[in-house]
mmCIF file of C-alpha atoms in Angstrom:
data_model
loop_
_atom_site.group_PDB
_atom_site.id
_atom_site.type_symbol
_atom_site.label_atom_id
_atom_site.label_comp_id
_atom_site.label_asym_id
_atom_site.label_seq_id
_atom_site.Cartn_x
_atom_site.Cartn_y
_atom_site.Cartn_z
ATOM 1 C CA UNK A 1 -47.470 246.197 -87.572
ATOM 2 C CA UNK A 2 -45.516 243.504 -89.437
ATOM 3 C CA UNK A 3 -42.572 245.891 -89.900
ATOM 4 C CA UNK A 4 -42.486 246.609 -86.198
ATOM 5 C CA UNK A 5 -42.576 242.917 -85.135
ATOM 6 C CA UNK A 6 -40.321 241.693 -87.845
ATOM 7 C CA UNK A 7 -37.729 244.323 -86.883
ATOM 8 C CA UNK A 8 -37.925 243.493 -83.184
ATOM 9 C CA UNK A 9 -37.614 239.751 -84.040
ATOM 10 C CA UNK A 10 -34.084 240.369 -85.343
ATOM 11 C CA UNK A 11 -32.973 240.988 -81.715
ATOM 12 C CA UNK A 12 -30.569 243.737 -82.727
ATOM 13 C CA UNK A 13 -31.235 247.262 -81.638
ATOM 14 C CA UNK A 14 -29.575 250.640 -82.126
ATOM 15 C CA UNK A 15 -30.301 252.758 -79.094
ATOM 16 C CA UNK A 16 -30.093 256.546 -78.933
ATOM 17 C CA UNK A 17 -29.562 258.333 -75.616
ATOM 18 C CA UNK A 18 -27.369 258.735 -72.637
ATOM 19 C CA UNK A 19 -24.955 256.665 -70.640
ATOM 20 C CA UNK A 20 -24.056 257.766 -67.110
ATOM 21 C CA UNK A 21 -22.314 256.758 -63.946
ATOM 22 C CA UNK A 22 -24.485 255.694 -61.038
ATOM 23 C CA UNK A 23 -23.328 255.878 -57.452
ATOM 24 C CA UNK A 24 -25.623 254.341 -54.875
ATOM 25 C CA UNK A 25 -25.219 254.304 -51.110
ATOM 26 C CA UNK A 26 -24.311 251.071 -49.455
ATOM 27 C CA UNK A 27 -25.696 249.191 -47.592
ATOM 28 C CA UNK A 28 -29.438 249.171 -48.445
ATOM 29 C CA UNK A 29 -31.365 251.780 -46.463
ATOM 30 C CA UNK A 30 -28.445 254.175 -46.075
ATOM 31 C CA UNK A 31 -29.164 257.805 -46.945
ATOM 32 C CA UNK A 32 -26.722 259.414 -49.318
ATOM 33 C CA UNK A 33 -25.700 262.092 -46.814
ATOM 34 C CA UNK A 34 -24.938 259.463 -44.231
ATOM 35 C CA UNK A 35 -23.091 257.031 -46.535
ATOM 36 C CA UNK A 36 -19.427 256.121 -46.046
ATOM 37 C CA UNK A 37 -19.492 253.673 -48.973
ATOM 38 C CA UNK A 38 -21.006 254.070 -52.480
ATOM 39 C CA UNK A 39 -21.223 251.334 -55.129
ATOM 40 C CA UNK A 40 -20.789 252.363 -58.770
ATOM 41 C CA UNK A 41 -22.048 251.050 -62.037
ATOM 42 C CA UNK A 42 -23.562 251.989 -65.365
ATOM 43 C CA UNK A 43 -26.565 254.234 -65.499
ATOM 44 C CA UNK A 44 -28.543 256.438 -67.862
ATOM 45 C CA UNK A 45 -31.837 255.336 -69.416
ATOM 46 C CA UNK A 46 -30.638 254.296 -72.823
ATOM 47 C CA UNK A 47 -27.523 252.564 -71.481
ATOM 48 C CA UNK A 48 -29.740 250.641 -68.980
ATOM 49 C CA UNK A 49 -31.999 249.553 -71.811
ATOM 50 C CA UNK A 50 -28.979 248.372 -73.784
ATOM 51 C CA UNK A 51 -27.681 246.336 -70.812
ATOM 52 C CA UNK A 52 -31.109 244.888 -70.157
ATOM 53 C CA UNK A 53 -31.529 243.781 -73.693
ATOM 54 C CA UNK A 54 -28.128 242.092 -73.740
ATOM 55 C CA UNK A 55 -28.830 240.291 -70.466
ATOM 56 C CA UNK A 56 -32.053 238.936 -72.017
ATOM 57 C CA UNK A 57 -30.295 237.515 -75.037
ATOM 58 C CA UNK A 58 -30.633 240.377 -77.591
ATOM 59 C CA UNK A 59 -27.963 242.565 -79.072
ATOM 60 C CA UNK A 60 -27.755 246.292 -78.655
ATOM 61 C CA UNK A 61 -25.524 249.218 -79.712
ATOM 62 C CA UNK A 62 -25.569 252.579 -77.945
ATOM 63 C CA UNK A 63 -25.304 255.693 -80.024
ATOM 64 C CA UNK A 64 -24.135 258.560 -77.799
ATOM 65 C CA UNK A 65 -21.319 260.769 -76.651
ATOM 66 C CA UNK A 66 -19.381 260.540 -73.410
ATOM 67 C CA UNK A 67 -16.714 262.832 -71.900
ATOM 68 C CA UNK A 68 -13.122 262.005 -72.745
ATOM 69 C CA UNK A 69 -12.148 261.418 -69.131
ATOM 70 C CA UNK A 70 -12.146 258.755 -66.451
ATOM 71 C CA UNK A 71 -15.955 258.825 -65.992
ATOM 72 C CA UNK A 72 -16.549 258.464 -69.765
ATOM 73 C CA UNK A 73 -14.112 255.558 -69.846
ATOM 74 C CA UNK A 74 -15.819 253.971 -66.874
ATOM 75 C CA UNK A 75 -19.132 254.020 -68.772
ATOM 76 C CA UNK A 76 -17.496 252.540 -71.891
ATOM 77 C CA UNK A 77 -15.931 249.750 -69.812
ATOM 78 C CA UNK A 78 -19.294 248.945 -68.132
ATOM 79 C CA UNK A 79 -21.166 248.991 -71.394
ATOM 80 C CA UNK A 80 -18.693 246.508 -72.787
ATOM 81 C CA UNK A 81 -19.019 244.442 -69.630
ATOM 82 C CA UNK A 82 -22.672 244.023 -70.272
ATOM 83 C CA UNK A 83 -22.061 243.128 -73.943
ATOM 84 C CA UNK A 84 -23.188 246.403 -75.445
ATOM 85 C CA UNK A 85 -21.651 247.409 -78.804
ATOM 86 C CA UNK A 86 -19.846 250.708 -78.267
ATOM 87 C CA UNK A 87 -18.599 251.448 -81.695
ATOM 88 C CA UNK A 88 -21.032 254.419 -81.986
ATOM 89 C CA UNK A 89 -20.031 255.959 -78.691
ATOM 90 C CA UNK A 90 -17.882 259.069 -79.372
ATOM 91 C CA UNK A 91 -15.641 260.710 -76.846
ATOM 92 C CA UNK A 92 -15.901 264.474 -76.634
ATOM 93 C CA UNK A 93 -13.211 266.749 -75.173
ATOM 94 C CA UNK A 94 -13.521 270.070 -73.439
ATOM 95 C CA UNK A 95 -15.881 270.936 -70.562
ATOM 96 C CA UNK A 96 -18.650 268.472 -71.498
ATOM 97 C CA UNK A 97 -19.343 265.872 -68.834
ATOM 98 C CA UNK A 98 -20.902 262.455 -68.605
ATOM 99 C CA UNK A 99 -23.982 262.368 -66.364
ATOM 100 C CA UNK A 100 -23.637 261.309 -62.766
ATOM 101 C CA UNK A 101 -26.504 260.088 -60.609
ATOM 102 C CA UNK A 102 -26.122 259.665 -56.783
ATOM 103 C CA UNK A 103 -29.009 257.903 -55.081
ATOM 104 C CA UNK A 104 -29.882 255.398 -52.378
ATOM 105 C CA UNK A 105 -31.732 252.120 -51.941
ATOM 106 C CA UNK A 106 -34.711 253.255 -49.954
ATOM 107 C CA UNK A 107 -38.255 254.222 -50.802
ATOM 108 C CA UNK A 108 -38.968 256.651 -47.934
ATOM 109 C CA UNK A 109 -37.730 260.132 -48.887
ATOM 110 C CA UNK A 110 -35.891 258.636 -51.850
ATOM 111 C CA UNK A 111 -33.213 261.016 -53.188
ATOM 112 C CA UNK A 112 -31.690 260.990 -56.633
ATOM 113 C CA UNK A 113 -29.196 263.806 -57.269
ATOM 114 C CA UNK A 114 -28.343 264.081 -60.948
ATOM 115 C CA UNK A 115 -25.428 266.112 -62.356
ATOM 116 C CA UNK A 116 -26.006 267.012 -66.022
ATOM 117 C CA UNK A 117 -24.312 270.394 -66.456
ATOM 118 C CA UNK A 118 -22.771 270.536 -69.953
ATOM 119 C CA UNK A 119 -24.072 267.001 -70.646
ATOM 120 C CA UNK A 120 -21.800 265.171 -73.040
ATOM 121 C CA UNK A 121 -24.649 263.135 -74.559
ATOM 122 C CA UNK A 122 -26.270 266.276 -75.950
ATOM 123 C CA UNK A 123 -23.231 266.593 -78.245
ATOM 124 C CA UNK A 124 -24.308 263.823 -80.552
ATOM 125 C CA UNK A 125 -24.269 265.326 -84.087
ATOM 126 C CA UNK A 126 -25.863 264.679 -87.493
ATOM 127 C CA UNK A 127 -22.422 263.415 -88.583
ATOM 128 C CA UNK A 128 -22.540 260.805 -85.779
ATOM 129 C CA UNK A 129 -26.024 259.627 -86.959
ATOM 130 C CA UNK A 130 -24.889 259.489 -90.591
ATOM 131 C CA UNK A 131 -22.163 256.994 -89.641
ATOM 132 C CA UNK A 132 -24.594 254.452 -88.145
ATOM 133 C CA UNK A 133 -25.037 251.350 -90.323
ATOM 134 C CA UNK A 134 -28.873 251.250 -89.978
ATOM 135 C CA UNK A 135 -29.270 248.282 -92.286
ATOM 136 C CA UNK A 136 -27.384 246.041 -89.827
ATOM 137 C CA UNK A 137 -30.113 246.541 -87.109
ATOM 138 C CA UNK A 138 -33.660 245.324 -86.800
ATOM 139 C CA UNK A 139 -35.090 248.402 -84.958
ATOM 140 C CA UNK A 140 -34.039 251.647 -83.293
ATOM 141 C CA UNK A 141 -34.944 252.795 -79.814
ATOM 142 C CA UNK A 142 -34.745 256.384 -78.534
ATOM 143 C CA UNK A 143 -35.265 257.885 -75.061
ATOM 144 C CA UNK A 144 -36.947 261.249 -75.075
ATOM 145 C CA UNK A 145 -34.113 262.981 -73.284
ATOM 146 C CA UNK A 146 -32.080 263.161 -76.512
ATOM 147 C CA UNK A 147 -34.506 265.736 -77.858
ATOM 148 C CA UNK A 148 -34.051 268.153 -74.957
ATOM 149 C CA UNK A 149 -31.129 270.125 -76.528
ATOM 150 C CA UNK A 150 -29.141 270.707 -79.669
ATOM 151 C CA UNK A 151 -27.311 269.242 -81.467
ATOM 152 C CA UNK A 152 -28.684 265.872 -80.309
ATOM 153 C CA UNK A 153 -32.294 266.910 -81.046
ATOM 154 C CA UNK A 154 -31.777 267.556 -84.751
ATOM 155 C CA UNK A 155 -29.340 264.597 -84.910
ATOM 156 C CA UNK A 156 -31.923 262.149 -83.524
ATOM 157 C CA UNK A 157 -34.741 263.357 -85.803
ATOM 158 C CA UNK A 158 -32.327 262.760 -88.654
ATOM 159 C CA UNK A 159 -31.661 259.301 -87.292
ATOM 160 C CA UNK A 160 -35.402 258.563 -87.266
ATOM 161 C CA UNK A 161 -35.580 259.556 -90.949
ATOM 162 C CA UNK A 162 -32.586 257.331 -91.791
ATOM 163 C CA UNK A 163 -34.042 254.432 -89.871
ATOM 164 C CA UNK A 164 -37.308 254.702 -91.711
ATOM 165 C CA UNK A 165 -35.489 254.930 -95.051
ATOM 166 C CA UNK A 166 -33.755 251.709 -94.176
ATOM 167 C CA UNK A 167 -37.050 250.055 -93.294
ATOM 168 C CA UNK A 168 -36.479 249.978 -89.548
ATOM 169 C CA UNK A 169 -39.220 250.583 -86.991
ATOM 170 C CA UNK A 170 -38.737 253.417 -84.500
ATOM 171 C CA UNK A 171 -39.480 252.673 -80.780
ATOM 172 C CA UNK A 172 -39.838 255.763 -78.569
ATOM 173 C CA UNK A 173 -39.584 255.902 -74.751
ATOM 174 C CA UNK A 174 -40.955 259.313 -73.766
ATOM 175 C CA UNK A 175 -38.598 259.497 -70.737
ATOM 176 C CA UNK A 176 -39.542 263.091 -69.833
ATOM 177 C CA UNK A 177 -37.014 264.673 -67.445
ATOM 178 C CA UNK A 178 -38.033 268.318 -66.745
ATOM 179 C CA UNK A 179 -34.508 269.382 -65.657
ATOM 180 C CA UNK A 180 -33.153 268.664 -69.140
ATOM 181 C CA UNK A 181 -35.535 270.951 -71.016
ATOM 182 C CA UNK A 182 -35.549 274.773 -71.582
ATOM 183 C CA UNK A 183 -39.330 274.879 -70.907
ATOM 184 C CA UNK A 184 -42.373 272.549 -70.535
ATOM 185 C CA UNK A 185 -43.875 274.085 -73.737
ATOM 186 C CA UNK A 186 -40.800 273.165 -75.857
ATOM 187 C CA UNK A 187 -40.745 269.704 -74.367
ATOM 188 C CA UNK A 188 -44.411 269.044 -75.087
ATOM 189 C CA UNK A 189 -44.083 270.176 -78.664
ATOM 190 C CA UNK A 190 -40.871 268.245 -79.415
ATOM 191 C CA UNK A 191 -41.839 265.025 -77.609
ATOM 192 C CA UNK A 192 -45.211 265.036 -79.458
ATOM 193 C CA UNK A 193 -43.427 265.381 -82.785
ATOM 194 C CA UNK A 194 -41.107 262.495 -81.859
ATOM 195 C CA UNK A 195 -44.073 260.342 -80.913
ATOM 196 C CA UNK A 196 -45.871 261.072 -84.160
ATOM 197 C CA UNK A 197 -42.863 259.855 -86.144
ATOM 198 C CA UNK A 198 -42.544 256.641 -84.139
ATOM 199 C CA UNK A 199 -44.020 253.167 -84.690
ATOM 200 C CA UNK A 200 -44.214 252.311 -80.959
ATOM 201 C CA UNK A 201 -44.463 254.670 -77.984
ATOM 202 C CA UNK A 202 -43.912 253.689 -74.309
ATOM 203 C CA UNK A 203 -44.527 256.071 -71.464
ATOM 204 C CA UNK A 204 -46.294 256.482 -68.177
ATOM 205 C CA UNK A 205 -49.545 258.311 -67.449
ATOM 206 C CA UNK A 206 -47.780 261.447 -66.278
ATOM 207 C CA UNK A 207 -45.684 261.646 -69.465
ATOM 208 C CA UNK A 208 -48.719 261.223 -71.745
ATOM 209 C CA UNK A 209 -50.590 263.709 -69.584
ATOM 210 C CA UNK A 210 -47.750 266.205 -69.869
ATOM 211 C CA UNK A 211 -47.726 265.911 -73.693
ATOM 212 C CA UNK A 212 -51.531 266.399 -73.650
ATOM 213 C CA UNK A 213 -51.545 269.418 -71.329
ATOM 214 C CA UNK A 214 -52.894 267.689 -68.216
ATOM 215 C CA UNK A 215 -52.650 264.278 -66.638
ATOM 216 C CA UNK A 216 -56.421 263.804 -66.951
ATOM 217 C CA UNK A 217 -55.969 264.023 -70.745
ATOM 218 C CA UNK A 218 -53.121 261.447 -70.925
ATOM 219 C CA UNK A 219 -55.203 258.443 -71.732
ATOM 220 C CA UNK A 220 -57.012 260.236 -74.550
ATOM 221 C CA UNK A 221 -53.612 261.371 -75.891
ATOM 222 C CA UNK A 222 -52.383 257.740 -75.881
ATOM 223 C CA UNK A 223 -55.526 256.730 -77.813
ATOM 224 C CA UNK A 224 -54.989 259.420 -80.414
ATOM 225 C CA UNK A 225 -51.348 258.331 -80.892
ATOM 226 C CA UNK A 226 -52.427 254.720 -81.202
ATOM 227 C CA UNK A 227 -53.566 255.256 -84.804
ATOM 228 C CA UNK A 228 -52.193 254.671 -88.211
ATOM 229 C CA UNK A 229 -50.741 251.338 -87.142
ATOM 230 C CA UNK A 230 -48.878 252.788 -84.135
ATOM 231 C CA UNK A 231 -48.577 250.797 -80.879
ATOM 232 C CA UNK A 232 -48.798 252.657 -77.605
ATOM 233 C CA UNK A 233 -48.010 251.283 -74.137
ATOM 234 C CA UNK A 234 -49.554 253.393 -71.444
ATOM 235 C CA UNK A 235 -48.063 252.641 -68.039
ATOM 236 C CA UNK A 236 -49.923 253.432 -64.842
ATOM 237 C CA UNK A 237 -47.586 252.440 -62.012
ATOM 238 C CA UNK A 238 -49.242 250.084 -59.536
ATOM 239 C CA UNK A 239 -52.351 250.012 -61.706
ATOM 240 C CA UNK A 240 -50.463 248.155 -64.474
ATOM 241 C CA UNK A 241 -50.579 249.129 -68.171
ATOM 242 C CA UNK A 242 -52.825 249.501 -71.158
ATOM 243 C CA UNK A 243 -51.414 248.481 -74.513
ATOM 244 C CA UNK A 244 -53.110 249.922 -77.576
ATOM 245 C CA UNK A 245 -52.505 247.682 -80.563
ATOM 246 C CA UNK A 246 -54.465 246.784 -83.676
ATOM 247 C CA UNK A 247 -57.552 248.669 -82.398
ATOM 248 C CA UNK A 248 -57.658 246.789 -79.149
ATOM 249 C CA UNK A 249 -56.843 247.716 -75.540
ATOM 250 C CA UNK A 250 -54.939 245.095 -73.568
ATOM 251 C CA UNK A 251 -54.891 245.634 -69.776
ATOM 252 C CA UNK A 252 -52.233 244.001 -67.709
ATOM 253 C CA UNK A 253 -51.310 244.100 -63.999
ATOM 254 C CA UNK A 254 -48.058 244.185 -62.046
ATOM 255 C CA UNK A 255 -45.986 241.787 -59.937
ATOM 256 C CA UNK A 256 -45.899 243.150 -56.351
ATOM 257 C CA UNK A 257 -42.540 243.122 -54.657
ATOM 258 C CA UNK A 258 -40.839 244.855 -51.723
ATOM 259 C CA UNK A 259 -39.279 247.771 -53.538
ATOM 260 C CA UNK A 260 -36.097 249.416 -52.246
ATOM 261 C CA UNK A 261 -36.012 252.183 -54.851
ATOM 262 C CA UNK A 262 -38.122 253.548 -57.704
ATOM 263 C CA UNK A 263 -35.563 254.179 -60.460
ATOM 264 C CA UNK A 264 -34.661 251.822 -63.317
ATOM 265 C CA UNK A 265 -38.113 250.298 -63.558
ATOM 266 C CA UNK A 266 -39.031 251.895 -66.902
ATOM 267 C CA UNK A 267 -35.718 250.944 -68.542
ATOM 268 C CA UNK A 268 -36.031 247.341 -67.437
ATOM 269 C CA UNK A 269 -39.672 247.257 -68.569
ATOM 270 C CA UNK A 270 -38.642 248.327 -72.058
ATOM 271 C CA UNK A 271 -35.907 245.646 -72.243
ATOM 272 C CA UNK A 272 -38.254 242.923 -70.980
ATOM 273 C CA UNK A 273 -41.048 243.981 -73.354
ATOM 274 C CA UNK A 274 -38.882 243.991 -76.452
ATOM 275 C CA UNK A 275 -37.070 240.796 -75.580
ATOM 276 C CA UNK A 276 -40.417 239.115 -75.069
ATOM 277 C CA UNK A 277 -41.685 240.303 -78.464
ATOM 278 C CA UNK A 278 -38.437 239.237 -80.043
ATOM 279 C CA UNK A 279 -38.994 235.740 -78.770
ATOM 280 C CA UNK A 280 -42.378 235.655 -80.482
ATOM 281 C CA UNK A 281 -44.577 236.148 -77.441
ATOM 282 C CA UNK A 282 -47.975 237.804 -77.528
ATOM 283 C CA UNK A 283 -48.314 241.492 -76.725
ATOM 284 C CA UNK A 284 -49.916 240.644 -73.421
ATOM 285 C CA UNK A 285 -47.195 238.193 -72.422
ATOM 286 C CA UNK A 286 -44.429 240.529 -73.547
ATOM 287 C CA UNK A 287 -45.829 243.434 -71.520
ATOM 288 C CA UNK A 288 -46.182 241.162 -68.465
ATOM 289 C CA UNK A 289 -42.500 240.112 -68.844
ATOM 290 C CA UNK A 290 -41.584 243.811 -69.020
ATOM 291 C CA UNK A 291 -43.557 244.362 -65.775
ATOM 292 C CA UNK A 292 -41.744 241.451 -64.138
ATOM 293 C CA UNK A 293 -38.373 242.946 -65.122
ATOM 294 C CA UNK A 294 -39.415 246.298 -63.644
ATOM 295 C CA UNK A 295 -40.335 244.572 -60.387
ATOM 296 C CA UNK A 296 -36.999 242.795 -60.199
ATOM 297 C CA UNK A 297 -35.088 246.006 -60.713
ATOM 298 C CA UNK A 298 -36.832 248.009 -58.035
ATOM 299 C CA UNK A 299 -36.239 245.202 -55.549
ATOM 300 C CA UNK A 300 -32.450 245.373 -55.932
ATOM 301 C CA UNK A 301 -29.731 247.985 -55.722
ATOM 302 C CA UNK A 302 -28.509 249.726 -58.824
ATOM 303 C CA UNK A 303 -30.067 249.851 -62.314
ATOM 304 C CA UNK A 304 -27.883 248.083 -64.925
ATOM 305 C CA UNK A 305 -26.633 245.448 -62.428
ATOM 306 C CA UNK A 306 -30.216 244.799 -61.290
ATOM 307 C CA UNK A 307 -31.457 244.044 -64.793
ATOM 308 C CA UNK A 308 -32.365 240.403 -64.923
ATOM 309 C CA UNK A 309 -30.918 237.704 -67.218
ATOM 310 C CA UNK A 310 -33.377 235.372 -68.937
ATOM 311 C CA UNK A 311 -32.789 232.706 -66.276
ATOM 312 C CA UNK A 312 -33.368 235.187 -63.501
ATOM 313 C CA UNK A 313 -36.542 236.430 -65.142
ATOM 314 C CA UNK A 314 -37.898 232.865 -65.518
ATOM 315 C CA UNK A 315 -37.022 232.046 -61.893
ATOM 316 C CA UNK A 316 -38.880 235.160 -60.679
ATOM 317 C CA UNK A 317 -41.993 234.349 -62.805
ATOM 318 C CA UNK A 318 -41.941 230.812 -61.452
ATOM 319 C CA UNK A 319 -42.494 232.173 -57.978
ATOM 320 C CA UNK A 320 -45.476 234.331 -59.024
ATOM 321 C CA UNK A 321 -49.075 233.216 -59.153
ATOM 322 C CA UNK A 322 -49.730 235.883 -61.749
ATOM 323 C CA UNK A 323 -49.781 239.649 -62.232
ATOM 324 C CA UNK A 324 -51.977 241.576 -59.837
ATOM 325 C CA UNK A 325 -54.776 243.582 -61.372
ATOM 326 C CA UNK A 326 -55.995 246.674 -59.509
#
């Protein structure tokens, strides 16, 4: 446990996973097929986590690949705009493409169309991971999508080994996206292996249920993983979260808001949670700050641009009587 918290306290994270371009219909409430104007910004789970961490006063470096084209350069520019270290972002030529997500700011019949054919981020190699200066970071974070295909799967497992050899804790966001995997069976096996080699696992009830072979088994799966000093954060949507740490179960609620979209919440939760722990807050307080960040993001358009700064987070919390327990 001390290794995990000491690493997080350094406020400097290497993050494995994808960056993408988000395009969201404008104004709020407009359906994508009816839109005449789309706003654009940074997207992709790991890139969002990076941006969220930087906006909350931490440092982050993204380790990924992007296409060597205008969209890839757009993502690099936006990463740098948010203060993310891009030295480990490699451009790949050929027919590989950076992910594109097209969505809208509305809850009813929400649509998120994702283009990931020949995804550039799957082209991260073992050579890329060997070039990372692990000793310069306090902890590594990985989203589960990196394990969906080769060569990034083997490359990221190697990165986990190198992080451990350097004394860094491994933080794993399950981030299960069915469309990225060859089969559910492969996904369950690989994601379980990744979880077992991590120090901290964050996921929702559906993701743990998927790994366990049924959503009704998800909570038991989380409890099993929360052994040998491992921390597990089991998210349950509007029902809040259960954090398994040091043999205890900490239950926390949510901050109700008027949501305009569902996406980006998990990425912001992770950033808020880790930034809270890095500031020396208790597990309960850090999880609640993650929940507050998630609420902020779903109430605003976009993902990376909706991630709160520390001042914005404090201002939001000042308006809340407390998290709602269900």
